[in-house]
Short mmCIF file of C-alpha atoms in Angstrom, two decimals:
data_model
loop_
_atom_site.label_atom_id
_atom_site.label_comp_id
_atom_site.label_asym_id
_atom_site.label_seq_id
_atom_site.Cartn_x
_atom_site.Cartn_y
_atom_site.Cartn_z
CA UNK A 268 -39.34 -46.30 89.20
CA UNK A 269 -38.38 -48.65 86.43
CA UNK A 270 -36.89 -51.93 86.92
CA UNK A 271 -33.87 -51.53 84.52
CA UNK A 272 -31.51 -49.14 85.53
CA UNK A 273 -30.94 -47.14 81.90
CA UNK A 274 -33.99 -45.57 79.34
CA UNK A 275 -33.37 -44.63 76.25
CA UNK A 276 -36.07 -41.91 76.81
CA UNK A 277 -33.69 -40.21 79.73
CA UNK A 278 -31.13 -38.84 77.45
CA UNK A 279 -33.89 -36.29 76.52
CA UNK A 280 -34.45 -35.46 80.36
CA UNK A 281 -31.08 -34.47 80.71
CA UNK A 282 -31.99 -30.73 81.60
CA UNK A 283 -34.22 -32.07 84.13
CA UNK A 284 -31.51 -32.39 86.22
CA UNK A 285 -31.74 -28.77 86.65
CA UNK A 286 -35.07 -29.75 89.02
CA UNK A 287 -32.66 -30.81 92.50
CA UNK A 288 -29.55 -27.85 91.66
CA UNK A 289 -30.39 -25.13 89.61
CA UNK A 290 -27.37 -23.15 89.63
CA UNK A 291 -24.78 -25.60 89.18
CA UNK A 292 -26.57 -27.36 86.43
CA UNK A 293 -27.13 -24.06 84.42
CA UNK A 294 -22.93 -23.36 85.02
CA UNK A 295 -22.67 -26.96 83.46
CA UNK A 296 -24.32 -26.90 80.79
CA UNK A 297 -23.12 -23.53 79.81
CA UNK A 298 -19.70 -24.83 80.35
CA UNK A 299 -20.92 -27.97 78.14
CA UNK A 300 -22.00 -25.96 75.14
CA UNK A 301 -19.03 -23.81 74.98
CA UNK A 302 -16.93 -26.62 75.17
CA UNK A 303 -18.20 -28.00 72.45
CA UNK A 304 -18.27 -24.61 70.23
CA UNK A 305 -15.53 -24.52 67.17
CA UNK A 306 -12.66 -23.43 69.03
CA UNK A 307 -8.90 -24.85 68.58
CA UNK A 308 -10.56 -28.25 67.70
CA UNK A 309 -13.49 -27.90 65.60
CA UNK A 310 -17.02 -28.65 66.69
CA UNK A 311 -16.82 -31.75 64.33
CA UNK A 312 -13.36 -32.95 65.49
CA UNK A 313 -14.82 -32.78 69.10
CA UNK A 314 -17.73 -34.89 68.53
CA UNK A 315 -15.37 -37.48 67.19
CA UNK A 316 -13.47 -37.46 70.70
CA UNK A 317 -16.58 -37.04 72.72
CA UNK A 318 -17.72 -40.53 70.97
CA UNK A 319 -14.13 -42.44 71.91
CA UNK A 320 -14.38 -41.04 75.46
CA UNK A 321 -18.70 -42.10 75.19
CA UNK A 322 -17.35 -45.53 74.73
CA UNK A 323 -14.28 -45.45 77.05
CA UNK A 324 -16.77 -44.13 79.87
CA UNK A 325 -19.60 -46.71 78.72
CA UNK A 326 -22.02 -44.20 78.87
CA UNK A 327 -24.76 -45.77 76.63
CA UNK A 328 -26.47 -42.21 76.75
CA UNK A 329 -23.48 -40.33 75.58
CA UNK A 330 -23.16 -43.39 73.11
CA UNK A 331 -26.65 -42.37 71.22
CA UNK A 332 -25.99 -38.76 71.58
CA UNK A 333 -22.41 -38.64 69.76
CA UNK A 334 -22.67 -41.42 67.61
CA UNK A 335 -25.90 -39.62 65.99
CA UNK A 336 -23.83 -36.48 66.46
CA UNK A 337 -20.39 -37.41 64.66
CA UNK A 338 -22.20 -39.05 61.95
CA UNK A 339 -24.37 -36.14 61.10
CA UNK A 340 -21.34 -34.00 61.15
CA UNK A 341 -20.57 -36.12 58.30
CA UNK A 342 -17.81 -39.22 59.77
CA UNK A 343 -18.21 -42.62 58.32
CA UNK A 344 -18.69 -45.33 59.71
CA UNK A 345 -15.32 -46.41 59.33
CA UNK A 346 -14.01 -43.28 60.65
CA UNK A 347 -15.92 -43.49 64.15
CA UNK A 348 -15.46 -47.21 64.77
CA UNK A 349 -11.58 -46.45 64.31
CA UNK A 350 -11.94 -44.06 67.30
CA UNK A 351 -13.99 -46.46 69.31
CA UNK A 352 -10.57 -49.02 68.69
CA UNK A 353 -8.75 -45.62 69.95
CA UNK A 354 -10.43 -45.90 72.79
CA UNK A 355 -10.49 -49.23 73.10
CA UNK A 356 -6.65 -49.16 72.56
CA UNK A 357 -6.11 -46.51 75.31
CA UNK A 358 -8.45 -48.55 77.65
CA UNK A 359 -6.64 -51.89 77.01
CA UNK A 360 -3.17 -50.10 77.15
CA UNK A 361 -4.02 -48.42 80.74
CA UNK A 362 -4.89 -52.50 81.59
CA UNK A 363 -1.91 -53.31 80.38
CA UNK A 364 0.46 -50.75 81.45
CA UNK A 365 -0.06 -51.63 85.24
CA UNK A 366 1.33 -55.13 84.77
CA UNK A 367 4.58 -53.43 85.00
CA UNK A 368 3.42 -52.37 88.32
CA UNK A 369 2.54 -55.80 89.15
CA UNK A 370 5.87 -57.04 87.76
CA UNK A 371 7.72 -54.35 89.92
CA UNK A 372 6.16 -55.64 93.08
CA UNK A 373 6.20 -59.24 92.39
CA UNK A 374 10.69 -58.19 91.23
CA UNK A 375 10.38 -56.59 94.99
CA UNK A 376 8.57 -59.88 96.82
CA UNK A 377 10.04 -62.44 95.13
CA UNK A 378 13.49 -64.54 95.51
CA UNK B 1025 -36.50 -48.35 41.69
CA UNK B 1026 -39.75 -47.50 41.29
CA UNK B 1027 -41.84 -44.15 42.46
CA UNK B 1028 -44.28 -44.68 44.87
CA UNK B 1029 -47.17 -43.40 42.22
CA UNK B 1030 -46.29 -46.56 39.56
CA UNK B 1031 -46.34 -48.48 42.80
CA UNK B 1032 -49.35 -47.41 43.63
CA UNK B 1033 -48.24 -46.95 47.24
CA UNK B 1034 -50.41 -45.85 49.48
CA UNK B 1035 -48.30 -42.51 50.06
CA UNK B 1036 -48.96 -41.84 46.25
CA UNK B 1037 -51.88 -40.21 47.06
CA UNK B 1038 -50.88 -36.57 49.24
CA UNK B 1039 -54.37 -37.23 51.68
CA UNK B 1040 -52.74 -40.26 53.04
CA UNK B 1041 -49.39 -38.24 53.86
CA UNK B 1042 -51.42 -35.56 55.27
CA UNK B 1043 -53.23 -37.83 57.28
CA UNK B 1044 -50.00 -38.76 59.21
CA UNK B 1045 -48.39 -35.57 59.44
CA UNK B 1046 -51.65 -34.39 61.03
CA UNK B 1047 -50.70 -37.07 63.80
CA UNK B 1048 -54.33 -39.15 62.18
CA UNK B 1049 -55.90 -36.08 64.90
CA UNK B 1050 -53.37 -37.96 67.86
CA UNK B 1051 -51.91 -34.59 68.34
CA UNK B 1052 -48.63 -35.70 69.06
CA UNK B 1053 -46.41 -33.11 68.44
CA UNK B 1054 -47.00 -29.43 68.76
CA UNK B 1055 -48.97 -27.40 66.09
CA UNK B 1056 -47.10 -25.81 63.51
CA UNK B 1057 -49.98 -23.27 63.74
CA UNK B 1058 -50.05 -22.93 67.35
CA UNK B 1059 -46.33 -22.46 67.73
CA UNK B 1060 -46.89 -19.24 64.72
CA UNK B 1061 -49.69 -18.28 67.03
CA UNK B 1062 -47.73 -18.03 69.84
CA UNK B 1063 -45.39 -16.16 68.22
CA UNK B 1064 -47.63 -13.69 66.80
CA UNK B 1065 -46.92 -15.03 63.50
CA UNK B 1066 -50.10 -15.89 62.42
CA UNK B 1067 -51.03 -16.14 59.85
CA UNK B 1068 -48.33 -16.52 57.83
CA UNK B 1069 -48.37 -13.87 55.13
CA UNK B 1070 -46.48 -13.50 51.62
CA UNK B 1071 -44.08 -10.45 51.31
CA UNK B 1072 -44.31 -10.07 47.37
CA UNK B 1073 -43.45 -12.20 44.82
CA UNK B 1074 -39.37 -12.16 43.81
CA UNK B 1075 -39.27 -15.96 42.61
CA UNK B 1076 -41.21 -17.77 40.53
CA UNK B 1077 -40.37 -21.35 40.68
CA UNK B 1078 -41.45 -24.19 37.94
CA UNK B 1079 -41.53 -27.43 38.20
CA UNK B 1080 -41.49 -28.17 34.56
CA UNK B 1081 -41.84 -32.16 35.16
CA UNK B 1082 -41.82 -35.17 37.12
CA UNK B 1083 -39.66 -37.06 34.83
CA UNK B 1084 -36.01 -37.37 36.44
CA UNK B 1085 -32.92 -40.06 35.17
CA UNK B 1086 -32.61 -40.84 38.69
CA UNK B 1087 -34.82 -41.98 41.36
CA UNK B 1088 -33.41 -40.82 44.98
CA UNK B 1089 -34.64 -42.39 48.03
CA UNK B 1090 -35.38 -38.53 49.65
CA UNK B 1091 -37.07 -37.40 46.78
CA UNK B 1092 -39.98 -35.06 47.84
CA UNK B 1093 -41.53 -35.25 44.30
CA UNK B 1094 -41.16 -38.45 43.92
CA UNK B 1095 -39.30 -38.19 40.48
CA UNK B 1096 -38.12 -40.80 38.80
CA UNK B 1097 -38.04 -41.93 34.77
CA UNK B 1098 -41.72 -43.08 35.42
CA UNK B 1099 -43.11 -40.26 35.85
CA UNK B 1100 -44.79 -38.71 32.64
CA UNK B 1101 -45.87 -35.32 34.22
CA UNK B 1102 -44.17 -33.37 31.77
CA UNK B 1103 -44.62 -29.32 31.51
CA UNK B 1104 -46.33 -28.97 27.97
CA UNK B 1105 -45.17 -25.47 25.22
CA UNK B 1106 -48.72 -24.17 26.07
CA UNK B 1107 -48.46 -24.24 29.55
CA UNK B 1108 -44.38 -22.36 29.24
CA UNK B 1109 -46.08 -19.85 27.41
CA UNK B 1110 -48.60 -19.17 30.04
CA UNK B 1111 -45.26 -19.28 32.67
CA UNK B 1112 -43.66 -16.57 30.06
CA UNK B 1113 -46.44 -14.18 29.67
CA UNK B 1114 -47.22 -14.08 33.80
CA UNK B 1115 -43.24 -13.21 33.91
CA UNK B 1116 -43.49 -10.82 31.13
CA UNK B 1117 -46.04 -8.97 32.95
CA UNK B 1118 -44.74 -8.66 36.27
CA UNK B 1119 -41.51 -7.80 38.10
CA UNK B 1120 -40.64 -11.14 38.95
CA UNK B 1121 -36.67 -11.05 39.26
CA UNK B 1122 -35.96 -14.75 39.39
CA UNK B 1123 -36.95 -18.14 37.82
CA UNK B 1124 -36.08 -20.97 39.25
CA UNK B 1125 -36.51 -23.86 37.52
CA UNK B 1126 -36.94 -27.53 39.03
CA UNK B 1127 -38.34 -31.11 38.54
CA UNK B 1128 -37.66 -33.96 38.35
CA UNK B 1129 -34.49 -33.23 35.99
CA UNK B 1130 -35.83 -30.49 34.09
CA UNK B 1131 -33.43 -31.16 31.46
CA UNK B 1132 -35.76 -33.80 30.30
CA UNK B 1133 -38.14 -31.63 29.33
CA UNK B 1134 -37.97 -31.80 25.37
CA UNK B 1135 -38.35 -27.94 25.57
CA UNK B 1136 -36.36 -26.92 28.11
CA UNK B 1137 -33.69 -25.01 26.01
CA UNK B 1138 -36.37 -23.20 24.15
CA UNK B 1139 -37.89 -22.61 27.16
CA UNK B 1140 -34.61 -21.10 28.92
CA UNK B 1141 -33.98 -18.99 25.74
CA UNK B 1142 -37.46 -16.88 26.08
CA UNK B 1143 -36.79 -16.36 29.76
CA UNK B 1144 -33.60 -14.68 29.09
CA UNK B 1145 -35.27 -12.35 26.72
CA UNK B 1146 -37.34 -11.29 29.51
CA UNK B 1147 -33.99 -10.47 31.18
CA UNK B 1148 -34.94 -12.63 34.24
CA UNK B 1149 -32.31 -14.17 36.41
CA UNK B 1150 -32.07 -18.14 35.86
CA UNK B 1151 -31.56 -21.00 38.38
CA UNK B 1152 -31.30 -24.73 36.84
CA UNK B 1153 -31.68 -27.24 39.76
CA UNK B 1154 -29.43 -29.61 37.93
CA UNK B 1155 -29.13 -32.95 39.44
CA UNK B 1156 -25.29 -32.93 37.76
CA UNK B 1157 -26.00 -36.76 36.32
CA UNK B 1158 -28.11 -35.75 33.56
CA UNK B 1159 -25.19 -34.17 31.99
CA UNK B 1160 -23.69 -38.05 31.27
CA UNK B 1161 -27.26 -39.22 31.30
CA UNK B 1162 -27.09 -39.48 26.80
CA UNK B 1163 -24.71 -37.59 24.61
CA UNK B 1164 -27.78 -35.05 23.76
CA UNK B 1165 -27.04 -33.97 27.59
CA UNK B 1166 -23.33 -33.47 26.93
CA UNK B 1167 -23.24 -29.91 26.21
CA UNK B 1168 -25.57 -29.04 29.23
CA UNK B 1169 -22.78 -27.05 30.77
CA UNK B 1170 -21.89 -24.66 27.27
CA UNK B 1171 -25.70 -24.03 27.11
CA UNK B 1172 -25.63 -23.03 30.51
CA UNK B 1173 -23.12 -20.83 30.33
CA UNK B 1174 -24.40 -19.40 26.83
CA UNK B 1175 -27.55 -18.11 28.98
CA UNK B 1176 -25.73 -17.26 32.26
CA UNK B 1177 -27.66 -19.81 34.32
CA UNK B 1178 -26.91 -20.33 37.99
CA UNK B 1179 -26.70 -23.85 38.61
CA UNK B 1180 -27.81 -25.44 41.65
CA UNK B 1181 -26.91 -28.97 42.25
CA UNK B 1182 -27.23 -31.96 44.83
CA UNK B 1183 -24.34 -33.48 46.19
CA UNK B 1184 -25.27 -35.00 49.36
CA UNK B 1185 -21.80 -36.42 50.07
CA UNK B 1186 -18.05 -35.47 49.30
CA UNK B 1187 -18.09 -39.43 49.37
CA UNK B 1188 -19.25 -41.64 47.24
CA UNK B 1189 -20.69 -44.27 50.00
CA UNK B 1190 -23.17 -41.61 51.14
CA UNK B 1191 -23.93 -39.96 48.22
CA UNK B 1192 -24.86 -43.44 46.17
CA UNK B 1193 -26.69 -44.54 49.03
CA UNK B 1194 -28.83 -41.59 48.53
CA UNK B 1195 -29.16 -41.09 45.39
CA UNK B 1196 -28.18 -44.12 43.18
CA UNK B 1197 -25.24 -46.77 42.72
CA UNK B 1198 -23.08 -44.47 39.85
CA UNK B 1199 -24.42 -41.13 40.97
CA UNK B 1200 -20.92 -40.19 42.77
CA UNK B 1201 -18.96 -40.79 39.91
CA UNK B 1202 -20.70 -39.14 37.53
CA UNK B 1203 -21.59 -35.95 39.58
CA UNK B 1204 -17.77 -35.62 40.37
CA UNK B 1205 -16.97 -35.50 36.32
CA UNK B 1206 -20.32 -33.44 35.38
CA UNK B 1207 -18.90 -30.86 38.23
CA UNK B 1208 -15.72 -30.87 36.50
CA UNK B 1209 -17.27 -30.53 33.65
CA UNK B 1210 -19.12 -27.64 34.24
CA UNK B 1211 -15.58 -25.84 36.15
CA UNK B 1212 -14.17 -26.77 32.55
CA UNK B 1213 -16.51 -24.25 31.19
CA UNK B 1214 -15.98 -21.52 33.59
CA UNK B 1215 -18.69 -22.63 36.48
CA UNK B 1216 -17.86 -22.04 40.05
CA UNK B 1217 -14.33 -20.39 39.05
CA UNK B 1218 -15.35 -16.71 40.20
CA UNK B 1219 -17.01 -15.09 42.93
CA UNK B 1220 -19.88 -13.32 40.37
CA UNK B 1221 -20.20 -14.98 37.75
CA UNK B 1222 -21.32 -18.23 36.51
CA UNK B 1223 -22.65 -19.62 40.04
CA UNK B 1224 -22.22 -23.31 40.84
CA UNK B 1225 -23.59 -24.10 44.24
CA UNK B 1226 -24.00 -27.31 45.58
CA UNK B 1227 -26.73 -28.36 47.69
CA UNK B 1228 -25.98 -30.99 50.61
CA UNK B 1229 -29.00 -32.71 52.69
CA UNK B 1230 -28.48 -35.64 54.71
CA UNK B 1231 -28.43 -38.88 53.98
CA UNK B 1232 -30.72 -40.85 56.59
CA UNK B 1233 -33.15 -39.35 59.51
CA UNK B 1234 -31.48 -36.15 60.63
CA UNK B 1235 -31.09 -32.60 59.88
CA UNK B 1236 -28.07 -30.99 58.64
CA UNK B 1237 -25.08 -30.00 60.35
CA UNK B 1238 -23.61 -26.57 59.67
CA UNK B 1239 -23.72 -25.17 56.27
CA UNK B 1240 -20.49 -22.71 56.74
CA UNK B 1241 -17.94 -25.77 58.32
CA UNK B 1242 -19.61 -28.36 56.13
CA UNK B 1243 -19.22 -25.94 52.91
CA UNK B 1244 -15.65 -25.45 54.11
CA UNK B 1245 -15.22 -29.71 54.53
CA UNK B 1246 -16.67 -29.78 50.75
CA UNK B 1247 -14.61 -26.88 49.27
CA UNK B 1248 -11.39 -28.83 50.66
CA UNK B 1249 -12.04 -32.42 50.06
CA UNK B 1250 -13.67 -31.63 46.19
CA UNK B 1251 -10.25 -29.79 45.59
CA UNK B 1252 -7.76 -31.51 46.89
CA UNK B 1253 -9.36 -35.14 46.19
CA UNK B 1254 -11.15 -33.75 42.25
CA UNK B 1255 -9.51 -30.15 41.27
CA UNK B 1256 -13.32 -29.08 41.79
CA UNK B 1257 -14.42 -25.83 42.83
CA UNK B 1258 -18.09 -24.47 43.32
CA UNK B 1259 -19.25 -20.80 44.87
CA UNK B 1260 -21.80 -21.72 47.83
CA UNK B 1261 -22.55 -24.56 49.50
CA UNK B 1262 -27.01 -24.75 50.53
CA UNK B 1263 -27.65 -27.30 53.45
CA UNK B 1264 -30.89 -28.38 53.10
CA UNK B 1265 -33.45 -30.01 55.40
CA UNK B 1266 -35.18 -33.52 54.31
CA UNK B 1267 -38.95 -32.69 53.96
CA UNK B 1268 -40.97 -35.52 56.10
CA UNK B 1269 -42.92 -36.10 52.58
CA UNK B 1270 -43.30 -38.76 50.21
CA UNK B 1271 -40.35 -40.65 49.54
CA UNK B 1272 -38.50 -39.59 52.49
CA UNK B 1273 -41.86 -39.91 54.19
CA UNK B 1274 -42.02 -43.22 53.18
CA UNK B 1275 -38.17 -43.90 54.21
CA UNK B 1276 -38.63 -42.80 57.55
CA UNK B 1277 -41.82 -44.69 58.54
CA UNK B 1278 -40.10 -47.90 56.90
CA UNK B 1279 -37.24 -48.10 58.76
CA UNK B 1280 -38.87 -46.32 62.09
CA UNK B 1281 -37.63 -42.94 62.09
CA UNK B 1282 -40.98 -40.94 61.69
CA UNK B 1283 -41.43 -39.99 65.34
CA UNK B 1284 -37.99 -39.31 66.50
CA UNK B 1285 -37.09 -37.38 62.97
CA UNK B 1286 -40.64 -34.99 63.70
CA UNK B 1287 -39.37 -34.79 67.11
CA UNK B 1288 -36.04 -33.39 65.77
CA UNK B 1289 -37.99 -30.87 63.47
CA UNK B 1290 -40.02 -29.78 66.43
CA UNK B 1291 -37.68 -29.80 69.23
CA UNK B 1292 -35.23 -27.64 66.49
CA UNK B 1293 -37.98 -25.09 65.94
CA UNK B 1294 -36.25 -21.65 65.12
CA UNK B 1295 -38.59 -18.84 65.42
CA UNK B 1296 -36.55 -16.67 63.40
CA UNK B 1297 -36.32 -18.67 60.57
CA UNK B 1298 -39.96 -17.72 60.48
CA UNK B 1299 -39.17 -14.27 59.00
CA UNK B 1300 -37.09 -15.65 56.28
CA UNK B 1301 -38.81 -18.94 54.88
CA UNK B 1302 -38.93 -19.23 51.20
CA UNK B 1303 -43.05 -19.20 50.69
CA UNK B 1304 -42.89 -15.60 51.67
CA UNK B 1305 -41.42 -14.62 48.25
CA UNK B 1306 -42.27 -17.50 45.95
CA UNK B 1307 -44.61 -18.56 43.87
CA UNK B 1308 -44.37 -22.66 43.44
CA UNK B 1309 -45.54 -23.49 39.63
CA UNK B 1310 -46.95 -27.75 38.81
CA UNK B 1311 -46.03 -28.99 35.63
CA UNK B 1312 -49.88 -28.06 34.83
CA UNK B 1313 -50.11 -24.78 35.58
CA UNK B 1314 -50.99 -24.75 39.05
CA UNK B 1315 -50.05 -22.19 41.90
CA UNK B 1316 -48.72 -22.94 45.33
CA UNK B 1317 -46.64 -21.40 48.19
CA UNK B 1318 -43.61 -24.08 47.82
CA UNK B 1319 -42.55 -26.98 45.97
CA UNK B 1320 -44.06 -29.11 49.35
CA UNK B 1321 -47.13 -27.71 49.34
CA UNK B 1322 -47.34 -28.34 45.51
CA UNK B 1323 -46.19 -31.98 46.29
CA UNK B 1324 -49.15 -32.31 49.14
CA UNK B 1325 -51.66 -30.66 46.70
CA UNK B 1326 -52.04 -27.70 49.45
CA UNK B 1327 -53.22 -24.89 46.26
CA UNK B 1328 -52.11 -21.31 47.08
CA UNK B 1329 -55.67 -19.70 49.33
CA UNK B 1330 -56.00 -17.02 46.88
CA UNK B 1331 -59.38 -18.99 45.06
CA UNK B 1332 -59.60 -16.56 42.16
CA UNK B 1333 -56.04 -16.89 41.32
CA UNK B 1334 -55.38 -20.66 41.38
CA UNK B 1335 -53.54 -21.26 37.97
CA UNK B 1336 -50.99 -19.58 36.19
CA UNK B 1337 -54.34 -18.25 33.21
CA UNK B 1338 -55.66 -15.91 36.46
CA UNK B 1339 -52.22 -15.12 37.95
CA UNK B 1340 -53.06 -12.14 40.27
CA UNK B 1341 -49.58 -10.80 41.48
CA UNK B 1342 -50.83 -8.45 43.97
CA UNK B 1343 -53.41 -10.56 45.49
CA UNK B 1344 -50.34 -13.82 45.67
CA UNK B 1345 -48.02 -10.93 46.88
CA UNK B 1346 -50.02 -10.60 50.31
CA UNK B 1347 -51.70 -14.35 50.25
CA UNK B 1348 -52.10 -15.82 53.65
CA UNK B 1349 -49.38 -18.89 53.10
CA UNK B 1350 -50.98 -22.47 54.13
CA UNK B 1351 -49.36 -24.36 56.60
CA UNK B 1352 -49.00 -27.69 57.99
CA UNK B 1353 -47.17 -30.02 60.11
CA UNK B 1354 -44.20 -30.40 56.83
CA UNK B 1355 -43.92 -26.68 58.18
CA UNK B 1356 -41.64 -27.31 60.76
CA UNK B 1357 -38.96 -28.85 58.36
CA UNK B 1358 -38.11 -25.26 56.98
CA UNK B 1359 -38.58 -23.93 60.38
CA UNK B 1360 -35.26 -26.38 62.34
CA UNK B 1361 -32.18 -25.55 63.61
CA UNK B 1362 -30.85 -22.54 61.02
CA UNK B 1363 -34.42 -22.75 59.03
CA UNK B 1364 -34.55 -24.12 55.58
CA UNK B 1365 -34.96 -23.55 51.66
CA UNK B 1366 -34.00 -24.19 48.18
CA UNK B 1367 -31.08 -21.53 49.09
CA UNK B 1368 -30.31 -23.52 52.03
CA UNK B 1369 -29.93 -21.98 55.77
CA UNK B 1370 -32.33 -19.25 56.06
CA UNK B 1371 -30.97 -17.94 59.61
CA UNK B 1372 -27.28 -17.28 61.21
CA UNK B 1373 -27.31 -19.87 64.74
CA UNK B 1374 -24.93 -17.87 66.81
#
């Protein structure tokens, strides 16, 4: 056991997950490579999303894996840091959003 | 920018690169032999000779940070008329469909137009790998494209980038802008305009330490952007992997890519881009004469294993047709994801 909770050298172990649950690891990752298959959305468009929603989740493995990925499918880096401010707009904006909830129950307490 | 040879880098000299491809006998990644071996594939044989490819010199206006031959205007390996003649008389006497014809900028070779001319009167198909700059290079290069199309060449050119950040960062500060108007000058001319005819195919590989994404949706990306953005057109686009060699070599261990990028190579192996790798119907010629499976091998100084037919003077085409191909760990860069060549993908990844 290590004494830091994330290694870099884990993303490549992924599969190994496969070692506890066979059968619903294999349905995942089929469902995970068809998912990201040229479909709709192209193959390139959804690495792009897959690295906003890496950063929105703070996944620092799915961080390496898509921010190698997009940029070999050919985004700059201005391109993907733009989605990481989509992201980080969406994240923010969910923040903010709920202070109308806490303005609609502070409307409700107060005099 | 200097080439590693005038540097006198260590990686200069092909025993030192061989040394760490070979993992220095660490054994760190998988045998390229071993994984042929498993697959029955061993060893890895010619299947005739259909392409004769010559590197007709070192000598190159630009100096690229991938470069596997470490070109560069330093170098003064230049292909000499005696030597051409020996290329013309092997191709006169054989049924060798195809000449492809590399460098450095082989442009730059003072007798590269005579040399072109004689080929065509052997009625041999022509590929120029045209690195698109030398075209603006000096006004002597100007009318590259007319003599191109006078002899029905098909041009193959690098464009790593539909933008000019990657593409300079590659190859150059300036090498963006002037590929973009040497590819419009060649469409001016007819190149890349019809589906037959005139060929202008572009070759992308990537710029830093990983392999290429798909050649059909990133030849679909360039045939949009270069349109819309530069009224360009071209026929094919050839995604090509980086060759952990020389320059690139020395890129990756500089900046502390080397293991993860052989990783990548290994971990991508495709075993049916086996069947379809370029050494299995190519002969590689040096600027001196010299015969070898591939351009790579050339650049390692692997010599084809045929020992009585080593230079062009004892070409042997039916002993080089069924030659046992050497191998090494560079192997596996032809070998990842959709396989590898001078014509790009070699395999369809479903």
């Amino acid at each position: 056991m290590s004494d830091h909770y994330y290694n870099a050298d884990d993303l490549a172990k992924f599969g190994n997950i496969a070692e506890y649950q066979k059968e619903m690891s294999d349905k995942f990752f089929s469902y995970y490579g068809e998912v990201f298959k040229d479909g709709h959305l192209t193959a390139k468009e959804k690495s792009l999303i897959a690295l906003a929603v890496a950063h929105a989740v703070q996944c620092p493995y799915c961080i390496d894996a898509y921010s190698s990925d997009a940029y070999e499918k050919g985004y700059s880096e201005q391109q993907m840091m733009e989605a990481v401010h989509v992201a980080a707009a969406i994240k923010g904006g969910a923040v903010l959003v709920h202070g109308v909830q806490m303005m609609n129950k502070v409307k409700e307490i107060g005099m | 920018m200097k080439s590693l040879k005038v540097l006198n880098h260590r990686l200069s000299d092909s025993s030192n690169q061989l040394a760490i491809l070979e993992d220095d006998g660490l054994h760190r990644h998988a045998s390229f032999k071993a994984r042929l071996e498993a697959l029955g594939e061993f060893p890895l044989r010619a299947n005739g000779v259909e392409i004769l490819q010559i590197n007709i010199g070192k000598m190159c206006n630009q100096v690229c940070k991938h470069c596997h031959v470490d070109a560069g205007p330093d170098r003064k390996e230049i292909m000499t008329i005696e030597t051409m003649r020996l290329c013309l008389n092997t191709l006169a006497n054989s049924a060798i469909k195809t000449v492809d014809l590399t460098g450095g900028a082989p442009e730059m070779n003072p007798n590269f137009r005579w040399f072109v001319t004689e080929i065509k009167k052997l009625d041999k198909h022509i590929i120029v790998r045209c690195n698109l700059t030398i075209i603006l290079a000096n006004k002597k290069y100007h009318d590259l494209p007319e003599f191109f199309r006078q002899n029905q060449l098909e041009v193959v050119s690098s464009l790593p980038s539909f933008s000019k950040d990657r593409t300079d960062r590659q190859r150059g500060d300036g090498v963006f802008e002037d590929s973009i108007k040497a590819l419009q000058m060649l469409n001016e001319v007819g190149y890349g305009i019809s589906k037959n005819e005139l060929q202008l195919n572009l070759v992308y590989n990537p710029a830093g330490a990983f392999l290429p994404p798909s050649q059909q949706a990133l030849e679909a990306e360039y045939k949009q952007a270069l349109l819309k953005e530069f009224g360009i057109s071209f026929n094919n686009l050839y995604a090509i992997t980086n060759m952990p060699i020389s320059r690139y070599l020395d890129y990756l261990i500089s900046t502390g890519n080397y293991d993860k990028y052989m990783e990548k190579l290994v971990s991508a192996f495709n075993p049916s881009a086996v069947k379809n790798v370029m050494c299995r119907n190519t002969i590689s010629v040096s600027w001196d004469g010299f015969l070898y499976d591939c351009d790579f091998n050339q650049m390692l100084e692997l010599p084809v294993n045929t020992p009585h037919t080593l230079h062009l003077k004892d070409f042997n085409l039916s002993a080089l047709s069924t030659r046992e191909i050497v191998i090494k760990q560079h192997c596996y860069g032809c070998t990842a994801g959709a396989g590898s060549s001078c014509g790009g993908e070699v395999t369809v990844l479903s």
